[in-house]
Short mmCIF file of C-alpha atoms and ligand atoms in Angstrom, two decimals:
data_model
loop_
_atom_site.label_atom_id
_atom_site.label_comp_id
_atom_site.label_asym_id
_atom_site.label_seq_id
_atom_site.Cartn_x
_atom_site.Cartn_y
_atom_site.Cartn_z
CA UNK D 1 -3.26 8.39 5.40
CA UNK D 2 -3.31 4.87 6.43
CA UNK D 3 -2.87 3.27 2.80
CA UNK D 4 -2.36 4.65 -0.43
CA UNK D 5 -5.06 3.45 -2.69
CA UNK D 6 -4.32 1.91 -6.13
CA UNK D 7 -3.89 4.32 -9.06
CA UNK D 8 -6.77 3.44 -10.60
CA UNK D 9 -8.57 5.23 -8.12
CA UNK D 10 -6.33 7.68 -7.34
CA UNK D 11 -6.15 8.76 -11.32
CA UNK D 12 -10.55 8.42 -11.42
CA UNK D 13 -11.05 12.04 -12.18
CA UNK D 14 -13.27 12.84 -8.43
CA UNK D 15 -16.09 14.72 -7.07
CA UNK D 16 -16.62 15.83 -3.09
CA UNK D 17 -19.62 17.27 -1.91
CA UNK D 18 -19.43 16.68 1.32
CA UNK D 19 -16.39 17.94 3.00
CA UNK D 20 -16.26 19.46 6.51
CA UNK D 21 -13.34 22.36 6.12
CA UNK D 22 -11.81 21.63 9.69
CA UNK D 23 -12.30 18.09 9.84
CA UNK D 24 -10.58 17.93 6.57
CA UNK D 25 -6.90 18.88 7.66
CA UNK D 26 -4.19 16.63 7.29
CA UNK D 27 -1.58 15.10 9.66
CA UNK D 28 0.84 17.86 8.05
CA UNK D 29 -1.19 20.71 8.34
CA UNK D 30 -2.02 19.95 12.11
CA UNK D 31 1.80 20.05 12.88
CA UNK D 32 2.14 23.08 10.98
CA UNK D 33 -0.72 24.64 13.94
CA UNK D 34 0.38 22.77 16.51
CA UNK D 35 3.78 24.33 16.09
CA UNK D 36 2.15 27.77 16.11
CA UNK D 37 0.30 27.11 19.13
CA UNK D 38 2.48 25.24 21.69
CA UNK D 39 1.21 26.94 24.56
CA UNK D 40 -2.24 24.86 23.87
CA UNK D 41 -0.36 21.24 24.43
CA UNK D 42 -2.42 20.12 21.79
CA UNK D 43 -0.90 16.22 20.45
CA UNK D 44 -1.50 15.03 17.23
CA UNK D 45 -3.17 11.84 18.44
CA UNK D 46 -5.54 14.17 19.70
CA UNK D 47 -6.96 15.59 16.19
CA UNK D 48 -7.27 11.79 14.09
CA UNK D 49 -8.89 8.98 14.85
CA UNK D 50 -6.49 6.32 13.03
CA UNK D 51 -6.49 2.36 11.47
CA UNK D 52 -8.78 0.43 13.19
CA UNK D 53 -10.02 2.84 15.58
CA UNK D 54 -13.48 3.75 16.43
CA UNK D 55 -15.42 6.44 18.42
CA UNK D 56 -18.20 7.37 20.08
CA UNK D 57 -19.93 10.36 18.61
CA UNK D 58 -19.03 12.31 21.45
CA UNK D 59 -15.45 11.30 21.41
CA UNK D 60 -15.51 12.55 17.50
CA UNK D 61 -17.14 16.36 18.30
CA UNK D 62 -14.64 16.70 21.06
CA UNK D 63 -11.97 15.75 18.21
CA UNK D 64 -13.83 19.21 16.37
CA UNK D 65 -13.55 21.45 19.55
CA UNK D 66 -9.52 20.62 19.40
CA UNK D 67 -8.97 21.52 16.10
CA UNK D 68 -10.94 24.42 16.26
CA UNK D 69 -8.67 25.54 19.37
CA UNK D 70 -5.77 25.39 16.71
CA UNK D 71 -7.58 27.38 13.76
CA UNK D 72 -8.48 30.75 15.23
CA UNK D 73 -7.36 33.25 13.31
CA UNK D 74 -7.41 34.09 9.41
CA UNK D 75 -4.09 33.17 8.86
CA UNK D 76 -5.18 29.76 10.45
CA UNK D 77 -7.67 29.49 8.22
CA UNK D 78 -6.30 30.80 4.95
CA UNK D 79 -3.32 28.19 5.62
CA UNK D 80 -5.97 25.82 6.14
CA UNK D 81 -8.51 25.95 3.32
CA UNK D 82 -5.37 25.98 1.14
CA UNK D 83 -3.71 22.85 2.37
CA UNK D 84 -7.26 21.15 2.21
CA UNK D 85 -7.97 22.41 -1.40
CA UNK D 86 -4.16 21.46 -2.49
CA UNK D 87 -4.90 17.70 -0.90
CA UNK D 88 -7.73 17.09 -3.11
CA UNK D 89 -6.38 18.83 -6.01
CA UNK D 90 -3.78 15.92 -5.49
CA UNK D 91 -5.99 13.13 -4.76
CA UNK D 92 -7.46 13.73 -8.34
CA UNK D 93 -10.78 15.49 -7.32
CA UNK D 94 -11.84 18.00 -10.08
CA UNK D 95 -14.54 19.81 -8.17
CA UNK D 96 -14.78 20.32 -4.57
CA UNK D 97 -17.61 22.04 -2.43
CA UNK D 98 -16.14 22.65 0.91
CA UNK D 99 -18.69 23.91 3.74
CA UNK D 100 -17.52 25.43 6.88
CA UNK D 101 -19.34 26.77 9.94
CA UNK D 102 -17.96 30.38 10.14
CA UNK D 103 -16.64 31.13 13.89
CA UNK D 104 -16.01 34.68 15.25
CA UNK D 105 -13.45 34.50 17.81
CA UNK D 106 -13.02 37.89 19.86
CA UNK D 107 -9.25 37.37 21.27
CA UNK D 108 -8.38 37.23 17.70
CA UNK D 109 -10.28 39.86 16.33
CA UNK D 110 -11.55 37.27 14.05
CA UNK D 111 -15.34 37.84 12.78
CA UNK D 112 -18.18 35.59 10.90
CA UNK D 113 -17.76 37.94 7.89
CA UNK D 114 -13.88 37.62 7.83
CA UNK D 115 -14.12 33.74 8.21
CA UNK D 116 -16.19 33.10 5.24
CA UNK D 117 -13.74 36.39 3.05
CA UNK D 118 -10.82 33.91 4.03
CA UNK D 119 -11.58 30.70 2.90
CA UNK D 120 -13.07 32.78 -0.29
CA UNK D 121 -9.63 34.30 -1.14
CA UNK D 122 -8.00 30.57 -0.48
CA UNK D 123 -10.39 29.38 -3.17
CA UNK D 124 -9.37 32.18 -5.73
CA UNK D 125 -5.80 31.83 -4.64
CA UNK D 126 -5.92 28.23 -5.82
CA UNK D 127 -7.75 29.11 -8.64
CA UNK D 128 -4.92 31.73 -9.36
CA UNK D 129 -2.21 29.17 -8.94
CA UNK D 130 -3.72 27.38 -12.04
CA UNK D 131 -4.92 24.27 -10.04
CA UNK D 132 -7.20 21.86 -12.14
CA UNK D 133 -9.89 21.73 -9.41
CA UNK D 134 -12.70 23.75 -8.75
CA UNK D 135 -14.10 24.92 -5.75
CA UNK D 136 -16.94 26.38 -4.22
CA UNK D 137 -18.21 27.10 -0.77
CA UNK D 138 -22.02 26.29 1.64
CA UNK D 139 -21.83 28.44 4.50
CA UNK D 140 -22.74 25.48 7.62
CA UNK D 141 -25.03 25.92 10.16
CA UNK D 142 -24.16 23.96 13.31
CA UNK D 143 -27.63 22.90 14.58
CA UNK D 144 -26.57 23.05 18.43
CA UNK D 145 -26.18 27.11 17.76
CA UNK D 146 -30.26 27.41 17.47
CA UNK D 147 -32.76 29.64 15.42
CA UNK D 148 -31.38 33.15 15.68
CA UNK D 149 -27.20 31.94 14.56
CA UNK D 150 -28.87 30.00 11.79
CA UNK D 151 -31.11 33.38 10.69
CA UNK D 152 -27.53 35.00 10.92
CA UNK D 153 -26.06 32.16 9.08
CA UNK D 154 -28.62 32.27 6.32
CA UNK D 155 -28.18 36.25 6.15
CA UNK D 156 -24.63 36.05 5.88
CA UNK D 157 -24.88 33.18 3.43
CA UNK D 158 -27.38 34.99 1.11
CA UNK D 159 -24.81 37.94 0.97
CA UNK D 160 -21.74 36.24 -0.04
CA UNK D 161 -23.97 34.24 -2.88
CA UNK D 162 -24.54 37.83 -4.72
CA UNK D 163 -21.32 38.99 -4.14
CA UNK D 164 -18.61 36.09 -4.39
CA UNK D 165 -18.22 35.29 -8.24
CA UNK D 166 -20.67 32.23 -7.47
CA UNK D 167 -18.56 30.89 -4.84
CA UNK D 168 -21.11 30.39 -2.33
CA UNK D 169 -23.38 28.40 -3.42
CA UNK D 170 -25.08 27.34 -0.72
CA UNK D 171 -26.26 26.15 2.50
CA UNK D 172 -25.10 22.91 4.93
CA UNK D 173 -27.22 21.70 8.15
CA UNK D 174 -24.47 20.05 10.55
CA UNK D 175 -23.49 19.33 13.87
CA UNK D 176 -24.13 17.10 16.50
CA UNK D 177 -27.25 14.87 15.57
CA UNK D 178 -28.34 14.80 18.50
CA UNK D 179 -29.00 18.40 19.87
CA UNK D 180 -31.13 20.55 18.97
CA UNK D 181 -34.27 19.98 16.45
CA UNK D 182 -34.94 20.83 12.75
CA UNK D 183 -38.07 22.25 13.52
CA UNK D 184 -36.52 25.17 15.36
CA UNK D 185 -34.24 25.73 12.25
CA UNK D 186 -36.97 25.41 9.18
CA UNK D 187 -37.67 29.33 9.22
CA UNK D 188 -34.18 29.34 8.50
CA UNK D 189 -33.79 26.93 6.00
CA UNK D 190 -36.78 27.96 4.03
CA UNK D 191 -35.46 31.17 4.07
CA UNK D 192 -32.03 30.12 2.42
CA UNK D 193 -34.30 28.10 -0.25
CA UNK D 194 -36.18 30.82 -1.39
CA UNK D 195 -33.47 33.27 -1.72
CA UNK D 196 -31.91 30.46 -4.37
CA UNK D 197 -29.38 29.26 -1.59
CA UNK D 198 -29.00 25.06 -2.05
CA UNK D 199 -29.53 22.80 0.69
CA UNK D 200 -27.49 20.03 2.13
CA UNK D 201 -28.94 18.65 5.45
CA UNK D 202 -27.22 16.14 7.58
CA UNK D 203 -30.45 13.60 7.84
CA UNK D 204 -31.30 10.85 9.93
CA UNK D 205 -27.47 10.39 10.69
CA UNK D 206 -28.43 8.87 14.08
CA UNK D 207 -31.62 6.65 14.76
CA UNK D 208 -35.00 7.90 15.75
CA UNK D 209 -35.09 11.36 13.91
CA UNK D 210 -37.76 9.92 12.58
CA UNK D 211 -40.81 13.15 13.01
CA UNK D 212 -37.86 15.64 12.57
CA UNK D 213 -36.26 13.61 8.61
CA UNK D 214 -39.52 13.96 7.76
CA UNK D 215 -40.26 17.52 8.52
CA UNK D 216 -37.00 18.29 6.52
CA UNK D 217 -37.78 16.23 3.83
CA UNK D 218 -40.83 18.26 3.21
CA UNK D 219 -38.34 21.46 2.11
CA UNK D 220 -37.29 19.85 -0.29
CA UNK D 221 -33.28 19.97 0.78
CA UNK D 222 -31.36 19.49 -2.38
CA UNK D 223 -29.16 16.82 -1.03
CA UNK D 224 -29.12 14.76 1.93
CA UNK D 225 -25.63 14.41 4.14
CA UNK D 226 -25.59 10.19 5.18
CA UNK D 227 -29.10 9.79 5.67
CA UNK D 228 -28.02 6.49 7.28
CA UNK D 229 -31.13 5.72 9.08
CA UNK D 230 -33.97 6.75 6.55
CA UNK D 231 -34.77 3.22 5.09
CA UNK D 232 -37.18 0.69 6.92
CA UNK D 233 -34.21 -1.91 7.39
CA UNK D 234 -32.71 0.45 10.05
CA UNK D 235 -35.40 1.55 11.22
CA UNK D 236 -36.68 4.48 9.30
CA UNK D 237 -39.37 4.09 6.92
CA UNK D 238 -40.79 3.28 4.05
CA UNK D 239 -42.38 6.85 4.10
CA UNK D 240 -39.63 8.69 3.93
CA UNK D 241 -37.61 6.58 1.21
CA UNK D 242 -40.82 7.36 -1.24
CA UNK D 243 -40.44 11.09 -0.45
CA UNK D 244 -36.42 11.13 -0.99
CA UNK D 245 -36.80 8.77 -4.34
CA UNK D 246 -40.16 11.12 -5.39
CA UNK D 247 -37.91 14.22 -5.32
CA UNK D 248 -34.79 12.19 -6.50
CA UNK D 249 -32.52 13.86 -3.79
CA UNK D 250 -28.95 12.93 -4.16
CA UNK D 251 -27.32 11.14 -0.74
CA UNK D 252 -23.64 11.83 0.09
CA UNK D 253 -22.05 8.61 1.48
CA UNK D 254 -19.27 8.94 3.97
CA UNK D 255 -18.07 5.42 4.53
CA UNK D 256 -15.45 5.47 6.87
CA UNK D 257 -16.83 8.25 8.81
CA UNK D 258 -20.02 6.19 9.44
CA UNK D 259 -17.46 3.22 10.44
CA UNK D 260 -15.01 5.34 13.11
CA UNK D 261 -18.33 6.84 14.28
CA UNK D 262 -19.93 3.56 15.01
CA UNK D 263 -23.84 4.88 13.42
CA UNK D 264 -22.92 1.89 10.97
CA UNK D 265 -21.22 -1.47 12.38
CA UNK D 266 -18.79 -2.29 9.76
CA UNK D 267 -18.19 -1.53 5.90
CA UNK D 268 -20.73 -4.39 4.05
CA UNK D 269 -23.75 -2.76 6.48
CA UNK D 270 -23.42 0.21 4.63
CA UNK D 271 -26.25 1.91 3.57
CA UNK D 272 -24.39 2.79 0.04
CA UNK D 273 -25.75 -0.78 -0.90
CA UNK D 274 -29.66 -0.17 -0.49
CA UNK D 275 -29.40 3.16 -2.28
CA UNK D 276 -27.05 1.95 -5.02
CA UNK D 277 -29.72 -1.02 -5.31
CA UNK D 278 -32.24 1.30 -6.08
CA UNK D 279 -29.82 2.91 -8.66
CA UNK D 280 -30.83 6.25 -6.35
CA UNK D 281 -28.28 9.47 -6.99
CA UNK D 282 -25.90 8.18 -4.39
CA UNK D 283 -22.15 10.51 -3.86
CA UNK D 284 -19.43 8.87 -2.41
CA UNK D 285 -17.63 11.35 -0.11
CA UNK D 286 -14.84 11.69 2.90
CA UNK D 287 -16.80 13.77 5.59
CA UNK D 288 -13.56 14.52 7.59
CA UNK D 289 -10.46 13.21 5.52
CA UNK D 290 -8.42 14.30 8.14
CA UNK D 291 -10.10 13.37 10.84
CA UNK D 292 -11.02 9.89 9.69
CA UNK D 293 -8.01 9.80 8.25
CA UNK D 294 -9.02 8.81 4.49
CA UNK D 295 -9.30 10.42 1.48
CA UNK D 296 -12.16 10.19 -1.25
CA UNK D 297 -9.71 7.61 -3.11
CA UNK D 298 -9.48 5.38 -0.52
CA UNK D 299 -13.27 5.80 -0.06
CA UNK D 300 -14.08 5.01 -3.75
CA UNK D 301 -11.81 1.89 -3.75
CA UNK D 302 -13.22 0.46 -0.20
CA UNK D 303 -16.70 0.81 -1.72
CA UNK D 304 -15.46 -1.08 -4.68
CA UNK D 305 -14.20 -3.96 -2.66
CA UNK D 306 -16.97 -3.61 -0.23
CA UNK D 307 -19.64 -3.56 -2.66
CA UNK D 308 -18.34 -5.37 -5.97
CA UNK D 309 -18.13 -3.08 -8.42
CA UNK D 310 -16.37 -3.22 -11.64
CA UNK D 311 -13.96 -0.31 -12.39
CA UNK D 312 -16.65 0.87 -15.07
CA UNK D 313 -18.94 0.87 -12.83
CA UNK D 314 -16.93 2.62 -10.47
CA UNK D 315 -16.27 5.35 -13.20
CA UNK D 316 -19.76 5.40 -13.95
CA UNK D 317 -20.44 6.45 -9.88
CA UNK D 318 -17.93 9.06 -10.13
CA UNK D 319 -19.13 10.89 -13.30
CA UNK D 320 -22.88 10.65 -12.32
CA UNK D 321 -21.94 12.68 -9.19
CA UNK D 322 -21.26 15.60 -11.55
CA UNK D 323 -25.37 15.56 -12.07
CA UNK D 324 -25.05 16.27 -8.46
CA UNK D 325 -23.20 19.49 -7.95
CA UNK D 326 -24.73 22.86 -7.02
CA UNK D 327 -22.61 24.42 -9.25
CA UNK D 328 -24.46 25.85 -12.37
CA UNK D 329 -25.03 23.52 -15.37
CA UNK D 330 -22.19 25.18 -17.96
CA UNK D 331 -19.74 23.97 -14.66
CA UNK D 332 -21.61 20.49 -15.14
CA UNK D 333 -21.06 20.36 -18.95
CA UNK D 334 -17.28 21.30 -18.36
CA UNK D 335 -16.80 18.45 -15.80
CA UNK D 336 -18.49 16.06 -18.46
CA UNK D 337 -16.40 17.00 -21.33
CA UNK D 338 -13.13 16.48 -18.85
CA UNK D 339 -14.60 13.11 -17.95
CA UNK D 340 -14.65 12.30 -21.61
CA UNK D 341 -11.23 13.78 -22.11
CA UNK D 342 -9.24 11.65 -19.00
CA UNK D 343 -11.23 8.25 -19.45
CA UNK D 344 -8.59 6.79 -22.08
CA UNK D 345 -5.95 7.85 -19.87
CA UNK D 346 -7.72 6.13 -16.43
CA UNK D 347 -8.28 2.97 -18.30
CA UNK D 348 -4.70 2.33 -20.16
P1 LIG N 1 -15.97 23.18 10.33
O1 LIG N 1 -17.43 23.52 10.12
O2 LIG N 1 -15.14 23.51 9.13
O3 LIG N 1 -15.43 23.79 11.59
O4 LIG N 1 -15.86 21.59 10.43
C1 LIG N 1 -16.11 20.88 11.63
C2 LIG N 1 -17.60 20.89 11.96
O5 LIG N 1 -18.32 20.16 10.96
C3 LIG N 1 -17.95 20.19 13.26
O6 LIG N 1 -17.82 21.06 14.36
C4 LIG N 1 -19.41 19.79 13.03
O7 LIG N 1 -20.28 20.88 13.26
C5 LIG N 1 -19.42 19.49 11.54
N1 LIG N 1 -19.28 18.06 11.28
C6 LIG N 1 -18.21 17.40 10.84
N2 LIG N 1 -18.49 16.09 10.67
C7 LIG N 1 -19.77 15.94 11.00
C8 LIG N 1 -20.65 14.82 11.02
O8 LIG N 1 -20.31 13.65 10.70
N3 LIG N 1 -21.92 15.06 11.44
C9 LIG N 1 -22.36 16.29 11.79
N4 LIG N 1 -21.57 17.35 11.77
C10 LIG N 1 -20.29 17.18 11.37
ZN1 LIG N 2 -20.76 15.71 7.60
#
């Protein structure tokens, strides 16, 4: 972490929606694998784009394909998931959804099924260890894999909703922007919608997606992931701003992700400050905390300092994000109630 944010922040009871499993593991965690895999002569420099830094979006998957070299096996991931969940337990988050695109890895014996069962048994093991978060788990498609993985993906998904205590609780759309094209992956998607799967799509996170943001749009997804380039001042349109606002579909806002991967130039160009404008569901989140090396405190304090905004109005951000969740709505009514419960505390 590059800075600790102030306590304010760190004691604003938290909500992450958008949080990439392996992009989410800390500078301790990565020496943890690193010393289990020495043979790979994998450095830590290698896994975290630090202060100041930036990257091309290339530069940042190859970052990915590293640390999934290090996390190959289920007691990789099972160490993992439970670091991650432990971080933002401490950061002050209160609910978590974690996504993860489930790998199969044959020199490990390590299977889709297996993946998913491992972060599942993290989740219950924090839940077991009495921590005051709650978790739950979308099943990510990477969009470079094509039609028939994301079928599989959406089959696999569909299964561990029934059977997984409500766990799963839906669906992400990720990976490189740039390969691959929605329309080959709507089957899919429409698929995971109908069988009462939620949708989070990584949107317009590069520019001219134009034809394939609007196709998507049309699902409805349930949330969008950055949507940086949807509105007419970047380029996107006025078209597709009307269809977001008609079906009032909550954006998850990754600022210093969109920063270190240069798709937005610096911190007051962020597109939080046309949605928030427009008083549109808007969810700040970390993307990669590890990776960018951040964490959603940080995040909700640079928006405040970016952006303005009081430290009521900062609360005010955090506990509308609970209207956001895909968790069911006695979950939502539970995260209200501890809103109402820590808010004397916050402001003292
Ligand atoms: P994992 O799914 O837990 O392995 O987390 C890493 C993966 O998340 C990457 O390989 C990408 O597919 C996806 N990912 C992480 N950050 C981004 C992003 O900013 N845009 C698109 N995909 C992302
Ligand atoms: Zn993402």
């Amino acid at each position: 972490m590059e800075k600790e944010a102030d306590v304010f922040y760190r004691e604003l009871p938290k909500v992450e929606l958008h949080a990439h499993l392996n992009g989410s593991v800390s500078s301790q965690t990565i020496e943890k694998l690193i010393s289990r895999k020495p043979h790979l002569d994998i450095e830590h420099d290698m896994t975290v784009i630090g202060k100041g830094q930036r990257r091309t979006l290339d530069e940042c998957f190859q970052v990915f394909k590293i640390i999934h070299q290090l996390v190959d096996t289920e007691e990789d991931i099972l160490m993992v998931a439970t670091d991650v969940i432990r971080e933002f337990a401490a950061d002050g988050v209160k609910y978590l959804e974690l996504r993860s695109t489930p790998r199969e890895d044959k020199s490990t014996g390590l299977t889709k099924k297996r993946y998913i069962e491992t972060v599942i048994k993290a989740i219950q093991q924090s839940k077991n260890d009495g921590l005051d978060i709650d978790v739950r788990f979308l099943v990510a498609i990477d969009r470079r894999n094509g039609t028939e993985v994301a079928v599989e993906t959406v089959k696999l998904a569909e299964e561990f909703m029934l059977h997984s205590d409500g766990l799963v609780v839906g669906l992400d759309l990720s990976g490189d922007p740039r390969v691959g094209h929605g329309k080959d992956l709507l089957p899919a998607l429409q698929r995971a919608k109908n069988c009462g799967l939620k949708l989070s799509l990584h949107l317009s996170e590069v520019a001219s997606q134009l034809e394939e943001t609007d196709l998507l749009l049309d699902l409805p997804p349930d949330r969008i992931g950055h949507g940086t380039f949807l509105h007419p001042q970047v380029g996107g349109s006025q078209r597709l701003v009307d269809k977001v606002l008609k079906n009032n579909i909550p954006l998850e806002l990754c600022l210093t992700s969109n920063i270190k991967g240069q798709t937005v130039p610096c911190y007051a160009e962020h597109h939080f400050k046309y949605w928030y404008l427009l008083q549109h569901p808007s969810v700040i989140c970390t993307d990669d905390k590890g990776v960018f090396s951040t964490d959603l405190s940080q995040e909700y304090q640079l928006a405040a300092s970016t952006f303005g905004l009081s430290r009521e109005a900062v609360w005010t951000l955090s506990q509308q994000a609970i209207d956001c969740i895909f968790a069911p709505d006695d979950v939502k009514q539970q995260l209200r109630q501890k809103w109402i419960d820590l808010k004397p505390q916050v402001f003292k």
